[in-house]
Tab-separated table of C-alpha atoms in Angstrom:
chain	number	residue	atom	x	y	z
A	1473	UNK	CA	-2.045	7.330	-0.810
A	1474	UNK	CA	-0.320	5.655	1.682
A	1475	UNK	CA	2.492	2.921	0.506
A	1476	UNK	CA	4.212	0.403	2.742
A	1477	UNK	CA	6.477	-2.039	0.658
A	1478	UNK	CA	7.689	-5.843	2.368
A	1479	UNK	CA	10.304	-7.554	1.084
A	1480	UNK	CA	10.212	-10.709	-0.351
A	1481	UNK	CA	7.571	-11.139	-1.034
A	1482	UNK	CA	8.426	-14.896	-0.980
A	1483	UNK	CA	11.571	-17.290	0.959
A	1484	UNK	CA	12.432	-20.789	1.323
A	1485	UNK	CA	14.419	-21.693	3.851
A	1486	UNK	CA	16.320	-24.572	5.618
A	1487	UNK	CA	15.122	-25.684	8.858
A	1488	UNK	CA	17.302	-23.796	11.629
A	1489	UNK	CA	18.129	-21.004	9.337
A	1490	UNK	CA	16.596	-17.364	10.083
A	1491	UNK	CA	15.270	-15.412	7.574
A	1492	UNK	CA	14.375	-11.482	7.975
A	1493	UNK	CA	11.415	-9.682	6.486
A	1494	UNK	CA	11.866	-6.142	5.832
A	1495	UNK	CA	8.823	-3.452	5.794
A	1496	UNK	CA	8.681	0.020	4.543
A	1497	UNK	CA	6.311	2.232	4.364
A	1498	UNK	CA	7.521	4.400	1.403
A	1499	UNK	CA	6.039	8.227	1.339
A	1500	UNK	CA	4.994	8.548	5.186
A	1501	UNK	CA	6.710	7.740	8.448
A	1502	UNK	CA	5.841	5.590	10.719
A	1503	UNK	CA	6.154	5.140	14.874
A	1504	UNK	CA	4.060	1.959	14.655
A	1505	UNK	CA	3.876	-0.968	12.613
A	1506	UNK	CA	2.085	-4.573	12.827
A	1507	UNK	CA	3.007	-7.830	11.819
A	1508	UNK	CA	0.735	-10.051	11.077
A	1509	UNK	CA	0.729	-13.864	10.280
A	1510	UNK	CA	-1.664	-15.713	8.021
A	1511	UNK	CA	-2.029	-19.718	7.454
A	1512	UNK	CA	-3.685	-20.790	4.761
A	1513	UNK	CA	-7.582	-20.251	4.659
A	1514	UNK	CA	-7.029	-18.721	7.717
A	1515	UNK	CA	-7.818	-14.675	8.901
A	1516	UNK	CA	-4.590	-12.557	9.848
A	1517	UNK	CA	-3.415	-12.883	13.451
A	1518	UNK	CA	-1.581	-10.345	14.997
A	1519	UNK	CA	1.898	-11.291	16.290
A	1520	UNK	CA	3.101	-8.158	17.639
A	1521	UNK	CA	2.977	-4.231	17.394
A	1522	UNK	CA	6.480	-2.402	16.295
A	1523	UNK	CA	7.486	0.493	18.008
A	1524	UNK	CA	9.915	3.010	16.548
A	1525	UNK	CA	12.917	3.575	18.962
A	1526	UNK	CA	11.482	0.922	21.325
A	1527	UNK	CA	10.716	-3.166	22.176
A	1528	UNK	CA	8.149	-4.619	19.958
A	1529	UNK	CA	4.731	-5.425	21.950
A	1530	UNK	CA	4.327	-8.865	21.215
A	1531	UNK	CA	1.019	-10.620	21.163
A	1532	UNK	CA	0.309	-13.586	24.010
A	1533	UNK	CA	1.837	-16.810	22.839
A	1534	UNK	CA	4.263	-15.130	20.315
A	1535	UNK	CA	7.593	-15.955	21.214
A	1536	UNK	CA	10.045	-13.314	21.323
A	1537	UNK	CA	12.725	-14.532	21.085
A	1538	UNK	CA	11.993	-16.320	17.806
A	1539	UNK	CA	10.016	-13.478	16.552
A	1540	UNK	CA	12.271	-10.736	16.622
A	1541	UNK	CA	11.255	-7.443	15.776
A	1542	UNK	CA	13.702	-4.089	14.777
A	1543	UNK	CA	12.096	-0.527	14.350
A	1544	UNK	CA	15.428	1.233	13.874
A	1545	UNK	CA	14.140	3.829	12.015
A	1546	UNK	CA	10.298	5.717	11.322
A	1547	UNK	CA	10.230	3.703	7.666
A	1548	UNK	CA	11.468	0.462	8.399
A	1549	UNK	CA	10.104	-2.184	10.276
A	1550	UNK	CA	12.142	-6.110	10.374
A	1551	UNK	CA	10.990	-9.367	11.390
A	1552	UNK	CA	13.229	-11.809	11.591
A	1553	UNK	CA	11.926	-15.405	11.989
A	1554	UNK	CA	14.942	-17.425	14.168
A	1555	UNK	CA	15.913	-20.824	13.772
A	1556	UNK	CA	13.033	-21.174	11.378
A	1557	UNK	CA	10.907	-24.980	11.868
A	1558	UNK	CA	8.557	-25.853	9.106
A	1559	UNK	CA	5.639	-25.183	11.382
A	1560	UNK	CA	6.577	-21.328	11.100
A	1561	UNK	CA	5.670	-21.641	7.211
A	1562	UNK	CA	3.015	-18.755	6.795
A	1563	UNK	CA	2.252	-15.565	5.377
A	1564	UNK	CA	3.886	-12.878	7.158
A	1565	UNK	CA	2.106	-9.191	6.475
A	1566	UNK	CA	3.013	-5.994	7.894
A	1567	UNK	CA	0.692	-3.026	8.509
A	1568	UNK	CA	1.438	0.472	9.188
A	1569	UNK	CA	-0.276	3.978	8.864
A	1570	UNK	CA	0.729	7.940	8.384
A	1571	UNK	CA	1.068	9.067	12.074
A	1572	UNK	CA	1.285	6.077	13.648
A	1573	UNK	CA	-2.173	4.892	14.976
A	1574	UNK	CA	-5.378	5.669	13.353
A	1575	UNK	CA	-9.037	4.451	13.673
A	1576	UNK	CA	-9.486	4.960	10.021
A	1577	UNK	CA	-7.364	1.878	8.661
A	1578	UNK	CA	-4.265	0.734	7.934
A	1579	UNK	CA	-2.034	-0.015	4.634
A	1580	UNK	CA	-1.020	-2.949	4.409
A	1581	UNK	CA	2.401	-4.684	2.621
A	1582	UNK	CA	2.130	-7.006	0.068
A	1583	UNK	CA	2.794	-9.845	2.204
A	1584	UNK	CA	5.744	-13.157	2.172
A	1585	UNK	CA	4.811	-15.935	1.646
A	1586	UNK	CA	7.762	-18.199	3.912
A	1587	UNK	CA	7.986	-21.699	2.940
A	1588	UNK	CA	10.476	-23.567	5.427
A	1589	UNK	CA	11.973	-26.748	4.458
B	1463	UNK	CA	-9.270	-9.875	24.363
B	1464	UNK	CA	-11.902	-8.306	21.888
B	1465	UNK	CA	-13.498	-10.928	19.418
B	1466	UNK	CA	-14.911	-10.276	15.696
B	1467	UNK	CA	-17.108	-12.992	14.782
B	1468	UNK	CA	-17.878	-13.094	11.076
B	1469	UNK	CA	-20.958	-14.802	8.962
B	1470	UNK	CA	-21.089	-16.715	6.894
B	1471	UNK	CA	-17.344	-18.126	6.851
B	1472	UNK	CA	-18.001	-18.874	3.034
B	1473	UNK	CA	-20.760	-17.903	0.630
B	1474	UNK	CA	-21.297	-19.048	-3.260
B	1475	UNK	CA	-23.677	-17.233	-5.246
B	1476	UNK	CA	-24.813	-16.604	-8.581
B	1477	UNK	CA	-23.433	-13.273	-10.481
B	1478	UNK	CA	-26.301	-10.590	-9.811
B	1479	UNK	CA	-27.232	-11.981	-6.615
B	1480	UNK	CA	-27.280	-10.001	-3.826
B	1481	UNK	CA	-25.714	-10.871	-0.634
B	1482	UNK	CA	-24.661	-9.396	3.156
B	1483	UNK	CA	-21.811	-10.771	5.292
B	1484	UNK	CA	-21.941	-9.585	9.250
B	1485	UNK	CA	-19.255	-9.218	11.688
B	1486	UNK	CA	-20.405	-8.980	15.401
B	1487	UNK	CA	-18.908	-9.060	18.816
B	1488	UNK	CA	-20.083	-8.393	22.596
B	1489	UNK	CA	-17.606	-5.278	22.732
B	1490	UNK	CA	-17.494	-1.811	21.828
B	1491	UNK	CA	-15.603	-0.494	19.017
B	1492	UNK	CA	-14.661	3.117	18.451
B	1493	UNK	CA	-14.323	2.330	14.855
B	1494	UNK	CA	-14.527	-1.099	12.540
B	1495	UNK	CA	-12.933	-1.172	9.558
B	1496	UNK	CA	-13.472	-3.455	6.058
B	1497	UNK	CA	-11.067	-4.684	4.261
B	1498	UNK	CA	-10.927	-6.997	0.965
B	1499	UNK	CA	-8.096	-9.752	0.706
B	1500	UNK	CA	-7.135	-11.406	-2.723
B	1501	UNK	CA	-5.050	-14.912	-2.538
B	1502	UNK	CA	-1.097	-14.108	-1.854
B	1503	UNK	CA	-2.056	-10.021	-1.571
B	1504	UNK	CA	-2.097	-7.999	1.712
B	1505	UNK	CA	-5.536	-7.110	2.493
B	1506	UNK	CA	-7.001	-3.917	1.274
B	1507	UNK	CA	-9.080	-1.034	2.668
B	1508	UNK	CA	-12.578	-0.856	1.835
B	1509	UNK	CA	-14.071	1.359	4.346
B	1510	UNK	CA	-14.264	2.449	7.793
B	1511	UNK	CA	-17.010	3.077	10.069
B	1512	UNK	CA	-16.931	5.002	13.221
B	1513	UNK	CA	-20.392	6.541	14.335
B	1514	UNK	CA	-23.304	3.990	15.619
B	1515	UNK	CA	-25.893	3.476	13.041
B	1516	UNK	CA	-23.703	4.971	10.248
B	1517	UNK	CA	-24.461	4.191	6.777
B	1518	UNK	CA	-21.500	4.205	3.783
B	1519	UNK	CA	-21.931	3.278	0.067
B	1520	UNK	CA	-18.949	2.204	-2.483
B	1521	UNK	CA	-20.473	1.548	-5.419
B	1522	UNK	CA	-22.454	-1.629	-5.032
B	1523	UNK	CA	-21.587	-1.896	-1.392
B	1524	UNK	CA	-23.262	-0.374	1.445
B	1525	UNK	CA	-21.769	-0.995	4.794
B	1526	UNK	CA	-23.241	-0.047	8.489
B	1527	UNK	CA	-22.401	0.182	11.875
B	1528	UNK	CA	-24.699	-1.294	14.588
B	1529	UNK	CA	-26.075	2.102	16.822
B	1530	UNK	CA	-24.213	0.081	19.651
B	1531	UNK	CA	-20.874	-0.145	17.649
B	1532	UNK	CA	-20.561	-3.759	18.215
B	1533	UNK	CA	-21.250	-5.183	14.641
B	1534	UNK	CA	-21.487	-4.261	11.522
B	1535	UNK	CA	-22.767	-5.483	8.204
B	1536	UNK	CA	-21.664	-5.700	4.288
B	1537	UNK	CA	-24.422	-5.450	2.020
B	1538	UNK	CA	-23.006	-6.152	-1.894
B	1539	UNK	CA	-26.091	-5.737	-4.608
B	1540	UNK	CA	-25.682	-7.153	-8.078
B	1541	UNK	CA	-22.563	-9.638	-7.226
B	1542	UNK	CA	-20.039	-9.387	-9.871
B	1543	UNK	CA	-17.125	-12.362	-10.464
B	1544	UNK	CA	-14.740	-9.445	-9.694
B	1545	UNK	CA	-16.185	-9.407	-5.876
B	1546	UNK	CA	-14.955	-12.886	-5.289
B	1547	UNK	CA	-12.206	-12.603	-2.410
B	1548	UNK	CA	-11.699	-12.731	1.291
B	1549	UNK	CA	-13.557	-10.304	3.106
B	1550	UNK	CA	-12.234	-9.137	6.449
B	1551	UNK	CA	-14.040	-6.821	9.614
B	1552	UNK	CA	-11.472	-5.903	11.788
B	1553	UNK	CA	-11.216	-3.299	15.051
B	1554	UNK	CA	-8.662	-2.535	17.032
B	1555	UNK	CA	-5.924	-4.128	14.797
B	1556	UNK	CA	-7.753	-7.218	15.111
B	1557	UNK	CA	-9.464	-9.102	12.752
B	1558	UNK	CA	-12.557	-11.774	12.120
B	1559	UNK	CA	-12.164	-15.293	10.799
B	1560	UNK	CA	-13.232	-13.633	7.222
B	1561	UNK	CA	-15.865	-14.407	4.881
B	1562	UNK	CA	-14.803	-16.284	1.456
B	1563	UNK	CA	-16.768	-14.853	-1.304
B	1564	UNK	CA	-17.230	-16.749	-4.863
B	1565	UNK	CA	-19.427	-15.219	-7.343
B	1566	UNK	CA	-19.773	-17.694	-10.072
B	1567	UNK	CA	-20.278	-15.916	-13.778
């Protein structure tokens, strides 16, 4: 089945650092991938959709500058969290499917876990 | 923007209860999906349902589609400590609030 790896799976970080997540999806290509963030006890919101060879779509309120997004190539998706505050601490989890969009699911990453301090 | 609302947020039963979770909204869906989260995991498939009033079993679960594809429902029979977990609807990328699951042994 489908695969899609994230790395770390865990950070801590200085306040005003950046920090980039990296996701992969290992045996299938992908035009599209989601990132998603998660606070504790909380469901997964989406931040923003990543387009292969393209800008990111971002979700309303997501900053994008912050937030920034790289689909430089159809297995790799980065998120890079700038200038990171400690109110950006979360779970960040990345999504992506064979073909690129599908109403049959998605696989999902293993998630980081990004502790700011 | 399309909303999943999800019931009960948490739910603590006795192993070999039975139990359902729902997830409605006031839109449409061409499909809603299920998915299972464990603590510090990504959350994990479980099934999708596309076709109003569709049925699907896995195992001890038995999931369904409203005939107006705006809700859907998770039925588990026999609860088992290994159900305990996060249970997620989602549709169109987005998902519900969740439903936190403890089956106590």
């Amino acid at each position: 089945g489908a695969v899609v790896s994230q790395h770390p799976s865990w950070v801590i970080c200085k306040s005003g650092t950046s920090v980039k997540i990296e996701c992969r999806s290992l045996d299938f290509q992908a035009t599209t991938m989601f990132w998603y963030r998660q606070f504790p006890k909380q469901s997964l919101m989406l931040m923003a959709t990543s387009n292969e060879g393209s800008k990111a779509t971002y979700e309303q309120g997501v900053e994008k500058d912050k937030f920034l997004i790289n689909h430089a190539s159809l297995t790799l998706s980065t998120l890079t969290v700038t200038s990171a505050h400690p109110e950006d601490s979360s779970f960040y989890i990345c999504s992506a499917t064979p073909g690129g969009t599908s109403a049959f699911g998605y696989t999902f990453g293993s998630g980081t876990r990004l502790t700011v301090v | 923007t399309q909303l999943l609302e999800q019931s009960p947020q948490f739910l603590s039963i006795q192993e070999g209860e039975n139990l359902t979770v729902y997830c409605n909204s006031s839109s449409v869906f061409s499909s809603l999906q299920w998915y299972r989260q464990e603590p510090g995991e990504g959350p994990v498939l479980l099934v999708t349902v596309v076709t109003g009033g569709e049925v699907k079993k896995l195992k001890r679960l038995t999931f369904q589609f409203g005939d107006a594809r705006k809700d859907s429902s998770l039925h588990i029979t026999a609860a088992q400590p290994g159900d305990t977990g996060l249970y997620l609807c989602a549709g169109d990328m987005r998902f519900g609030a969740g439903t936190r699951l403890t089956v106590k042994p």
